[in-house]
mmCIF file with all atom_site columns, C-alpha atoms in Angstrom:
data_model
loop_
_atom_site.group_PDB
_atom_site.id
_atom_site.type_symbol
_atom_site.label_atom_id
_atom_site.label_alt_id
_atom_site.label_comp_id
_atom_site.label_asym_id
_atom_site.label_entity_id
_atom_site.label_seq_id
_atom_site.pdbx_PDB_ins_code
_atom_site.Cartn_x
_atom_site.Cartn_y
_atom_site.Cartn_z
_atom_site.occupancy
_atom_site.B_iso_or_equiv
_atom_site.pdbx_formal_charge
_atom_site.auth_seq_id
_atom_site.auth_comp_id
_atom_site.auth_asym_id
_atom_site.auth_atom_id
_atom_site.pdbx_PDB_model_num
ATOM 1   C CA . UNK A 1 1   ? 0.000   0.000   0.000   1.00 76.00 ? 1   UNK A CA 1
ATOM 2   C CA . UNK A 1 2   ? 1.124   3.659   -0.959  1.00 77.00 ? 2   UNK A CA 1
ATOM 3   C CA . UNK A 1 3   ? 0.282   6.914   -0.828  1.00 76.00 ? 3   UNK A CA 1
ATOM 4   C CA . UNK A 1 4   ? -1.995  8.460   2.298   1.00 76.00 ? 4   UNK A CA 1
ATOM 5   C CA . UNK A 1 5   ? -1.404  5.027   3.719   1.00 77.00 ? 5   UNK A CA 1
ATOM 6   C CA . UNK A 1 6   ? 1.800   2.917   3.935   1.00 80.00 ? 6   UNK A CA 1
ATOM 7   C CA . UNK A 1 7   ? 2.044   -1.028  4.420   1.00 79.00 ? 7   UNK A CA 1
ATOM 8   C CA . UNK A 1 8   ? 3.065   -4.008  3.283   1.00 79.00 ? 8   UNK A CA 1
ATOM 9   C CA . UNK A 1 9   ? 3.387   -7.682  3.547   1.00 77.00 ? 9   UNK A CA 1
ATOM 10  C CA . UNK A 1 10  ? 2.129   -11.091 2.126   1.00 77.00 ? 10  UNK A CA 1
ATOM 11  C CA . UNK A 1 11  ? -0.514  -13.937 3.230   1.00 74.00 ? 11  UNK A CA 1
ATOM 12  C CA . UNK A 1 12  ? -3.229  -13.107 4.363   1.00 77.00 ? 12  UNK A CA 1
ATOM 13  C CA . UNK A 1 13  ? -4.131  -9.214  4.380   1.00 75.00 ? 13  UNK A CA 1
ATOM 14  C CA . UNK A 1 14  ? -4.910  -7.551  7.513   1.00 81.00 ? 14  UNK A CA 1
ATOM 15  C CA . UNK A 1 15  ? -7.267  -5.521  8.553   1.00 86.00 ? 15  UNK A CA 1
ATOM 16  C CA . UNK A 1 16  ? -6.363  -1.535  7.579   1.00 85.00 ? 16  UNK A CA 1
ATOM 17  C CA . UNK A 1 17  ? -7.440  1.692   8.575   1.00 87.00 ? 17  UNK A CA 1
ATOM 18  C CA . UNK A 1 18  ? -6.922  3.613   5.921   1.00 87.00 ? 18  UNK A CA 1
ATOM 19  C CA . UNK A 1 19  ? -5.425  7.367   6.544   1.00 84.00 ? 19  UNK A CA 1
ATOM 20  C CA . UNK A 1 20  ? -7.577  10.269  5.005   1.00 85.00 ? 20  UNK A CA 1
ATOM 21  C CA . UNK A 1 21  ? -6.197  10.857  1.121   1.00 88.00 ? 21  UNK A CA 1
ATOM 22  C CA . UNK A 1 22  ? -5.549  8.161   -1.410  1.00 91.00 ? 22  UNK A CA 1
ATOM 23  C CA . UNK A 1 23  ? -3.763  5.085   -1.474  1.00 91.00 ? 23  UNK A CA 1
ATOM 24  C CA . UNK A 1 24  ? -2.609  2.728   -4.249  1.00 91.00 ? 24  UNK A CA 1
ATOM 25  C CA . UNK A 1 25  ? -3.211  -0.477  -3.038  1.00 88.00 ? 25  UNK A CA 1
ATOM 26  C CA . UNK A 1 26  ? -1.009  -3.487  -5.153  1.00 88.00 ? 26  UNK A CA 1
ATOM 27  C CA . UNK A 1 27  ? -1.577  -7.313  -5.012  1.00 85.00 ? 27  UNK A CA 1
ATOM 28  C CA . UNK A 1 28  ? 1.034   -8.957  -6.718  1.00 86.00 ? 28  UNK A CA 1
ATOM 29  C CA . UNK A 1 29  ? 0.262   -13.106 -6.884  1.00 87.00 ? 29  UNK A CA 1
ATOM 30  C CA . UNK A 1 30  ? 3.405   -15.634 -7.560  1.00 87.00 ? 30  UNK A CA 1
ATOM 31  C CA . UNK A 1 31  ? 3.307   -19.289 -8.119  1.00 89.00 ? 31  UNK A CA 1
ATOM 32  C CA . UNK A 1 32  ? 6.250   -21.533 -7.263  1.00 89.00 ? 32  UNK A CA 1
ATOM 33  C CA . UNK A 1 33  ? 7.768   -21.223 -10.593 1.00 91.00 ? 33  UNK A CA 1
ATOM 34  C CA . UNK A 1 34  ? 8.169   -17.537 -10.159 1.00 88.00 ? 34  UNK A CA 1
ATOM 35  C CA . UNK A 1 35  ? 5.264   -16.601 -12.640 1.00 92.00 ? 35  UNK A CA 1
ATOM 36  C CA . UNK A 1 36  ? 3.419   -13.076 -11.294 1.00 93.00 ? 36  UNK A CA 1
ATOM 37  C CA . UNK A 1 37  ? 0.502   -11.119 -12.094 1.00 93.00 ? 37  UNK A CA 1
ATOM 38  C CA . UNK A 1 38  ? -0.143  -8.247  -10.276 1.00 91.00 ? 38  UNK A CA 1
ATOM 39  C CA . UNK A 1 39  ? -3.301  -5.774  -10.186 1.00 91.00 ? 39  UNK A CA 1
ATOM 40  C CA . UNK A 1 40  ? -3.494  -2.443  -8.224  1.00 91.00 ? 40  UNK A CA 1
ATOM 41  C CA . UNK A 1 41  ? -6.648  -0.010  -7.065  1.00 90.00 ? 41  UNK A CA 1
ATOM 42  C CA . UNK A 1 42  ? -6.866  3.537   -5.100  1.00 92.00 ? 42  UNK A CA 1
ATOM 43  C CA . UNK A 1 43  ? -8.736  3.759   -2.121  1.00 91.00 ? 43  UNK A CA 1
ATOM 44  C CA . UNK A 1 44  ? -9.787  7.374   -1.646  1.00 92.00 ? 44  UNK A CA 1
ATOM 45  C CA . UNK A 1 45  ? -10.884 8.614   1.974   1.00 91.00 ? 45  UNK A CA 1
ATOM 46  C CA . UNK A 1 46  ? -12.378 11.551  2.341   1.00 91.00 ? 46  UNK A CA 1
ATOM 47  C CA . UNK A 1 47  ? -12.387 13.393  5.683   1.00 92.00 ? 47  UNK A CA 1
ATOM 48  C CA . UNK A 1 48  ? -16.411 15.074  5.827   1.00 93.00 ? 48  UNK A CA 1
ATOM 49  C CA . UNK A 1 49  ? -16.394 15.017  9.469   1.00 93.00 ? 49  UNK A CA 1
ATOM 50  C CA . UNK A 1 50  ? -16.475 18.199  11.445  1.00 95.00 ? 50  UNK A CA 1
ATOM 51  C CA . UNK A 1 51  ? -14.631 19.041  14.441  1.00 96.00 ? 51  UNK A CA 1
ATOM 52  C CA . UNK A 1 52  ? -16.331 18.579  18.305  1.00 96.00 ? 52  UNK A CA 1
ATOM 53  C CA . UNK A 1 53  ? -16.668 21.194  19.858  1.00 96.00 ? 53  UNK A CA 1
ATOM 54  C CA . UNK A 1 54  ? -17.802 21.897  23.657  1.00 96.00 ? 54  UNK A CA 1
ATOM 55  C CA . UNK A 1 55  ? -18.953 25.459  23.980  1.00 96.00 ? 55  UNK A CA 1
ATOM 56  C CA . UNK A 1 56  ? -17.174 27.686  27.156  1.00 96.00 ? 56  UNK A CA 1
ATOM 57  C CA . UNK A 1 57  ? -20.154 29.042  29.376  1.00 96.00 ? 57  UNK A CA 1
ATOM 58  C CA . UNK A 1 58  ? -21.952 31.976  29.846  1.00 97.00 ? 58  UNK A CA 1
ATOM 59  C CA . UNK A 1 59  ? -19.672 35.063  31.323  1.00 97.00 ? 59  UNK A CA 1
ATOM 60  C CA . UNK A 1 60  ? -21.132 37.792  33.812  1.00 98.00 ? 60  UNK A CA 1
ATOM 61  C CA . UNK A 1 61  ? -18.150 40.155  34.348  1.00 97.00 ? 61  UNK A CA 1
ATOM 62  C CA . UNK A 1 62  ? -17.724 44.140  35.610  1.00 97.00 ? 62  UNK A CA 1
ATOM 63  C CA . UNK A 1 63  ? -16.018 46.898  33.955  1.00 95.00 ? 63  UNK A CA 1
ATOM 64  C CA . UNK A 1 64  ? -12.344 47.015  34.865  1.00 94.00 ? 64  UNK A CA 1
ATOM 65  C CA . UNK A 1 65  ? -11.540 49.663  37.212  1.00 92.00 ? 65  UNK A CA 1
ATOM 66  C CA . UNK A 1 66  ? -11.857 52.900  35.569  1.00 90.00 ? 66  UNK A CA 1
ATOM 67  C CA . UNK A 1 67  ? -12.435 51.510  32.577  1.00 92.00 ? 67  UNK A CA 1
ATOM 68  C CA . UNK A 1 68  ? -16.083 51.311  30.525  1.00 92.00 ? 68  UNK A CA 1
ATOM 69  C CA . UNK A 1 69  ? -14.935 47.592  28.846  1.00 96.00 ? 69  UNK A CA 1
ATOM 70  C CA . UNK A 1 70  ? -13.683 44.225  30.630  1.00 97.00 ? 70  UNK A CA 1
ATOM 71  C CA . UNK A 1 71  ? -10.778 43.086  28.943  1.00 97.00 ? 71  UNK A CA 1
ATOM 72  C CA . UNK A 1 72  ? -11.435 39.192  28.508  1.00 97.00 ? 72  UNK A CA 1
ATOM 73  C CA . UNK A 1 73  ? -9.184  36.706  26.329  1.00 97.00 ? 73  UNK A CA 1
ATOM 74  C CA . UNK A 1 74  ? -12.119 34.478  24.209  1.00 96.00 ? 74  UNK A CA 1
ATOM 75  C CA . UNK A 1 75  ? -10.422 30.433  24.209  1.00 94.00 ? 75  UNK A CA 1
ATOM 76  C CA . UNK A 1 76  ? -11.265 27.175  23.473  1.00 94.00 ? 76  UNK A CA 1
ATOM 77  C CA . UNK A 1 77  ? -9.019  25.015  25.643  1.00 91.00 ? 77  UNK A CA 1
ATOM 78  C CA . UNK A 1 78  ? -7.888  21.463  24.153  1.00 88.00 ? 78  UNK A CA 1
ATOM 79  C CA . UNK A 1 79  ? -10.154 19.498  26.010  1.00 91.00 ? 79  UNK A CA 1
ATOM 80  C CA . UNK A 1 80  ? -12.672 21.330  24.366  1.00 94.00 ? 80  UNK A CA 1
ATOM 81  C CA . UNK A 1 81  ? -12.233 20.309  20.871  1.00 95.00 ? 81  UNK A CA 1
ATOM 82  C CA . UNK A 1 82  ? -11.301 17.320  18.966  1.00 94.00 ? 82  UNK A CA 1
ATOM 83  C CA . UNK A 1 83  ? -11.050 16.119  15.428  1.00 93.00 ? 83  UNK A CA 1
ATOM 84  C CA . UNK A 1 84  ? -11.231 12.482  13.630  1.00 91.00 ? 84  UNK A CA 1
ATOM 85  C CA . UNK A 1 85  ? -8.039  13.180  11.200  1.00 87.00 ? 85  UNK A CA 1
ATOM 86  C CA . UNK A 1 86  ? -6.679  16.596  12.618  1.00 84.00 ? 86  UNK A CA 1
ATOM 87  C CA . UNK A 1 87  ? -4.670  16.619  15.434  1.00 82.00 ? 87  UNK A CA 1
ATOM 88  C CA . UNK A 1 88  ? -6.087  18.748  18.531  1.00 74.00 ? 88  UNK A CA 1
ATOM 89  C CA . UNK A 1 89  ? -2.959  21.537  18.246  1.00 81.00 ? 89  UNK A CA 1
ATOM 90  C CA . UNK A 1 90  ? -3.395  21.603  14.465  1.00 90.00 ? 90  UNK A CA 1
ATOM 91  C CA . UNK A 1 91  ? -6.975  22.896  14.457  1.00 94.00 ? 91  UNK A CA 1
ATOM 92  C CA . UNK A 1 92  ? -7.363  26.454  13.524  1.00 95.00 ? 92  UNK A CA 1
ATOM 93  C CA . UNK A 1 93  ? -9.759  28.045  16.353  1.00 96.00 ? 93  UNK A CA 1
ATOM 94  C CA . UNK A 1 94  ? -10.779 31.717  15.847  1.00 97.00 ? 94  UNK A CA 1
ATOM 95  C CA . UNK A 1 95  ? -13.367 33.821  16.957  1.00 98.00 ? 95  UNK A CA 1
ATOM 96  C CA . UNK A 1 96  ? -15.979 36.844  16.374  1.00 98.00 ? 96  UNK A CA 1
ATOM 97  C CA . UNK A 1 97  ? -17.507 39.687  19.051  1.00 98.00 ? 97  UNK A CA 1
ATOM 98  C CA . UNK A 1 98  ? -21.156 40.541  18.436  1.00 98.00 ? 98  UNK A CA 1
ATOM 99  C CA . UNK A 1 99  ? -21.388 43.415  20.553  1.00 98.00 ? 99  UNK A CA 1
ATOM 100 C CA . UNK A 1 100 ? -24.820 44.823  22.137  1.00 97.00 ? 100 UNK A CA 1
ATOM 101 C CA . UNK A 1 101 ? -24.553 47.837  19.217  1.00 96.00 ? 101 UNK A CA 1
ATOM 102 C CA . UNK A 1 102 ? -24.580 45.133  16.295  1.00 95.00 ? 102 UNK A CA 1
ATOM 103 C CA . UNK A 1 103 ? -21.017 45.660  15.201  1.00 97.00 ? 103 UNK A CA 1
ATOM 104 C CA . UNK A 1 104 ? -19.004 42.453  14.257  1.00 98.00 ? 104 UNK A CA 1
ATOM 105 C CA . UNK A 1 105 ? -15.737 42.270  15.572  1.00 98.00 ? 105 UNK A CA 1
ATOM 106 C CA . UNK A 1 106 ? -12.886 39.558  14.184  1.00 96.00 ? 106 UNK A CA 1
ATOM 107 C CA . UNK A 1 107 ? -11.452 37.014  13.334  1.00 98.00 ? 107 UNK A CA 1
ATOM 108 C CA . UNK A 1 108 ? -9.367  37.394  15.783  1.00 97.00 ? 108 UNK A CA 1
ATOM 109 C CA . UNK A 1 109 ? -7.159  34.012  17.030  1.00 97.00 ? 109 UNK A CA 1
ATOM 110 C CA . UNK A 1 110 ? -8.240  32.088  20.007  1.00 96.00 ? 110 UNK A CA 1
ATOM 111 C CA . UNK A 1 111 ? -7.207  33.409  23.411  1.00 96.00 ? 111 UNK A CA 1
ATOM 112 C CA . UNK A 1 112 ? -5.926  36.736  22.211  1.00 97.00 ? 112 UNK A CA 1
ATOM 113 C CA . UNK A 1 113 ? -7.726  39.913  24.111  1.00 97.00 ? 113 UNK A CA 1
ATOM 114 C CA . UNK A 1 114 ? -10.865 41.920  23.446  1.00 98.00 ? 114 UNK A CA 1
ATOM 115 C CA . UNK A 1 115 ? -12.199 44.979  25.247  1.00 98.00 ? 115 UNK A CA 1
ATOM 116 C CA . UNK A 1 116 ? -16.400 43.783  25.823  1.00 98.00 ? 116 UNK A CA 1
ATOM 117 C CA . UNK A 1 117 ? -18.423 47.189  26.247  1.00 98.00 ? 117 UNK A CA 1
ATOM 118 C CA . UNK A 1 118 ? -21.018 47.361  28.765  1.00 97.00 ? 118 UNK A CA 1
ATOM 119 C CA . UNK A 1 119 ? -24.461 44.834  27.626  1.00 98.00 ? 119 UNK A CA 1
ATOM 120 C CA . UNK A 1 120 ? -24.577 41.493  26.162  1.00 98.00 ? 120 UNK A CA 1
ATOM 121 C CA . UNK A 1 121 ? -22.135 40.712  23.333  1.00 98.00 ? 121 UNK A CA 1
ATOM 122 C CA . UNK A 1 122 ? -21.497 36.972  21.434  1.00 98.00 ? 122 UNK A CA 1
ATOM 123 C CA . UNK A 1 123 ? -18.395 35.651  20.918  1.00 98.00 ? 123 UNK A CA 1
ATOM 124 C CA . UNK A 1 124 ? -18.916 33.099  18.571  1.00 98.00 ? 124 UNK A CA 1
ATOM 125 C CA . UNK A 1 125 ? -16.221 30.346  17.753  1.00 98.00 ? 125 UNK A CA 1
ATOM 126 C CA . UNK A 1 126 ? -15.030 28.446  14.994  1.00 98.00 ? 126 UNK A CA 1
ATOM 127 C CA . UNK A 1 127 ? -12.823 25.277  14.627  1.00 97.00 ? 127 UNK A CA 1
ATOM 128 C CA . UNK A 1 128 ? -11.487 24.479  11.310  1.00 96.00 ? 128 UNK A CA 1
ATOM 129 C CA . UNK A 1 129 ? -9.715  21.272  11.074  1.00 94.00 ? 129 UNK A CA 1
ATOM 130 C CA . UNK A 1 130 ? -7.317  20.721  7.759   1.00 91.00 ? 130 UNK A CA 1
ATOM 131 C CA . UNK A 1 131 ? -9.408  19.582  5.139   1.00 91.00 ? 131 UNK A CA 1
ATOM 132 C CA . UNK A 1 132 ? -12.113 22.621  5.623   1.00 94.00 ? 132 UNK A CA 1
ATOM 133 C CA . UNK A 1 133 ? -14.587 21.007  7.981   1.00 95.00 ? 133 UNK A CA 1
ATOM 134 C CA . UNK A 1 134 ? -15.749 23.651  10.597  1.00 97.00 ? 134 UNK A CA 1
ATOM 135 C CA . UNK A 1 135 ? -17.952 23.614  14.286  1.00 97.00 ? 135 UNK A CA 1
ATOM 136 C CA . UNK A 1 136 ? -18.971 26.595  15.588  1.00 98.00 ? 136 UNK A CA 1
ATOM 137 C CA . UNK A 1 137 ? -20.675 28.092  19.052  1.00 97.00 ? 137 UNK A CA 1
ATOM 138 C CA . UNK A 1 138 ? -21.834 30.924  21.032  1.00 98.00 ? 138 UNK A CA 1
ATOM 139 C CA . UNK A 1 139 ? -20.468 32.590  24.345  1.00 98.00 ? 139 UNK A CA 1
ATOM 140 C CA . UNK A 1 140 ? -22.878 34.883  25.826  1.00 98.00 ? 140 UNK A CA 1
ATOM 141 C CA . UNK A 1 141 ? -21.162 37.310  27.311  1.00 98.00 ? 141 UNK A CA 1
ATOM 142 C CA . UNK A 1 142 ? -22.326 39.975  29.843  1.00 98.00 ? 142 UNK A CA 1
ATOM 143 C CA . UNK A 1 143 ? -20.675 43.178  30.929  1.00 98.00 ? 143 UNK A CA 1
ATOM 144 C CA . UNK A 1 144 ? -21.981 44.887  34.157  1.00 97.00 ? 144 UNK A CA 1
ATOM 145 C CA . UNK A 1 145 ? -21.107 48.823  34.982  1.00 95.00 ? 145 UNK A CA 1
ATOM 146 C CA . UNK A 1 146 ? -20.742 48.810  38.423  1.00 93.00 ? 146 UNK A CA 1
ATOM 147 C CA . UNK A 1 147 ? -18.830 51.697  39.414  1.00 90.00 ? 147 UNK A CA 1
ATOM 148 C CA . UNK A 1 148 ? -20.250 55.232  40.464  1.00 89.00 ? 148 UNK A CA 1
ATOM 149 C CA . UNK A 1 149 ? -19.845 58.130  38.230  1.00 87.00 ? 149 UNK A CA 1
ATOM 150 C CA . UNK A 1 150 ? -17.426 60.674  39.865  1.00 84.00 ? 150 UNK A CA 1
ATOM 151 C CA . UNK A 1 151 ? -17.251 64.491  39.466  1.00 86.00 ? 151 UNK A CA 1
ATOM 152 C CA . UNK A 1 152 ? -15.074 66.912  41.057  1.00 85.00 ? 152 UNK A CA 1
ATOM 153 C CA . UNK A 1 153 ? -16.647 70.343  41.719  1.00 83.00 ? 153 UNK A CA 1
ATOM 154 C CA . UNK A 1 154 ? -14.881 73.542  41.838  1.00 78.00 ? 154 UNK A CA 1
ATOM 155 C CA . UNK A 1 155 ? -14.457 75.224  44.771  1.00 78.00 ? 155 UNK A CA 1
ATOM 156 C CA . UNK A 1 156 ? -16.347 78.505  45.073  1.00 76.00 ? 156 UNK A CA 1
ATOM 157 C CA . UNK A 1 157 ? -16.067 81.401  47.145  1.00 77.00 ? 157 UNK A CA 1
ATOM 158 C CA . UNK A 1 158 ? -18.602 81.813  49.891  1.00 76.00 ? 158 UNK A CA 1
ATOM 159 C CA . UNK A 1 159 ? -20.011 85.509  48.132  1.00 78.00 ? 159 UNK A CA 1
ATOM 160 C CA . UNK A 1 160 ? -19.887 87.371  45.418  1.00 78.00 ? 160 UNK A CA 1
ATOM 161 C CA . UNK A 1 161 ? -19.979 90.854  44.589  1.00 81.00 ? 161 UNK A CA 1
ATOM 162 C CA . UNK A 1 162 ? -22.745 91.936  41.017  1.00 82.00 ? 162 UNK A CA 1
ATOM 163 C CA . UNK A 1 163 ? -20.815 92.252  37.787  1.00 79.00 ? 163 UNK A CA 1
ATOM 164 C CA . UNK A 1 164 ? -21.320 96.028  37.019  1.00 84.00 ? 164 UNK A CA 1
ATOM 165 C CA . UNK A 1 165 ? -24.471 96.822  35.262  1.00 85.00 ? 165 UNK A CA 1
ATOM 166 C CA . UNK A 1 166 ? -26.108 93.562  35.888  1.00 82.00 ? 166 UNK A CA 1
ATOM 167 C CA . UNK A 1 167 ? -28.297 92.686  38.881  1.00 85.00 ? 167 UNK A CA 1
ATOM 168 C CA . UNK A 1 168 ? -26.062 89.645  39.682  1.00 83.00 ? 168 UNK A CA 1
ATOM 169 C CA . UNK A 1 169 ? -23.165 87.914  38.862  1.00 79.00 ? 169 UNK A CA 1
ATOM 170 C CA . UNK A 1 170 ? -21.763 86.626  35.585  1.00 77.00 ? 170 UNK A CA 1
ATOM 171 C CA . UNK A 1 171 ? -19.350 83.504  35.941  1.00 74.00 ? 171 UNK A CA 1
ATOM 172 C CA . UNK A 1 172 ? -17.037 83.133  32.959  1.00 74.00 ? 172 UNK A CA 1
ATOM 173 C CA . UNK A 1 173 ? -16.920 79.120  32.938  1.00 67.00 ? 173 UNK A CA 1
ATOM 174 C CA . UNK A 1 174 ? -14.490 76.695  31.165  1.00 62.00 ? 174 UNK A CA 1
ATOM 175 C CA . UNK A 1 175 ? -15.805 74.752  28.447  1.00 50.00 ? 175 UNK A CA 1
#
């Protein structure tokens, strides 16, 4: 056997799993006076199978401190995801944000950062394996503002004498 698959031997044939691609399989028969006739076939497997994929959970998070976005790092960990032919750190895993405005964020690679606003965004995953067969899922995620507004006021002296010609006074602000 060549190709996708490699093996070889004589008597009987044994059982084979046959690797995704082609292979060329040869018989090649010999009686005792040395006379041979051989034949040969392909044996194409094709890999239709789709990765597995187990979805993470649900994420409630808060703003980061001063901040009006949680920085969070979308990933599929390997137990996570498998693949009949691919091999688990071979699979391409990527990811969009669907953020509570209805912009579209991504591809972006697993596990690499993304600032969530505040409201209910989707990340939603895909695993590719390397013949083109894809899984995908959805992460809700939710993003909590939970930190009081601050304002500093200026300080004011305690009275004021009228601006000339008006019956009170005028304050020249900033901004």
């Amino acid at each position: 056997i060549t190709g996708a698959t490699i093996k070889s031997g004589d008597g009987n044939v044994p059982i084979t799993i046959f690797n995704a691609g082609t292979s060329t399989i040869t018989y090649t028969l010999s009686d005792t006076t040395h006379n041979t006739i051989s034949c040969s076939f392909t044996v194409t497997v094709i890999d239709e199978e789709a990765p597995v994929l187990a979805c993470p959970s649900a994420l409630v998070a808060y703003t980061d401190a001063d901040q009006c976005n949680y920085t969070y790092s979308p990933n599929i960990i390997a137990d996570s995801v498998s693949d009949n032919c691919t091999a688990d750190g071979s699979l391409t895993i990527t990811y969009k944000v669907y953020t509570p405005d209805n912009a579209i964020f991504g591809p972006y690679f697993n596990n690499v950062a993304f600032d969530f606003p505040v409201g209910i965004s989707q990340v939603e995953y895909k695993v590719l394996d390397a013949t083109g067969n894809y899984t995908t899922c959805t992460q809700q995620i939710t993003i909590i503002d939970d930190q009081h507004p601050a304002i500093t006021c200026a300080t004011l002296d305690t009275a004021y004498t009228n601006t000339s010609g008006v019956c009170g006074y005028t304050v020249n602000g900033i901004g």
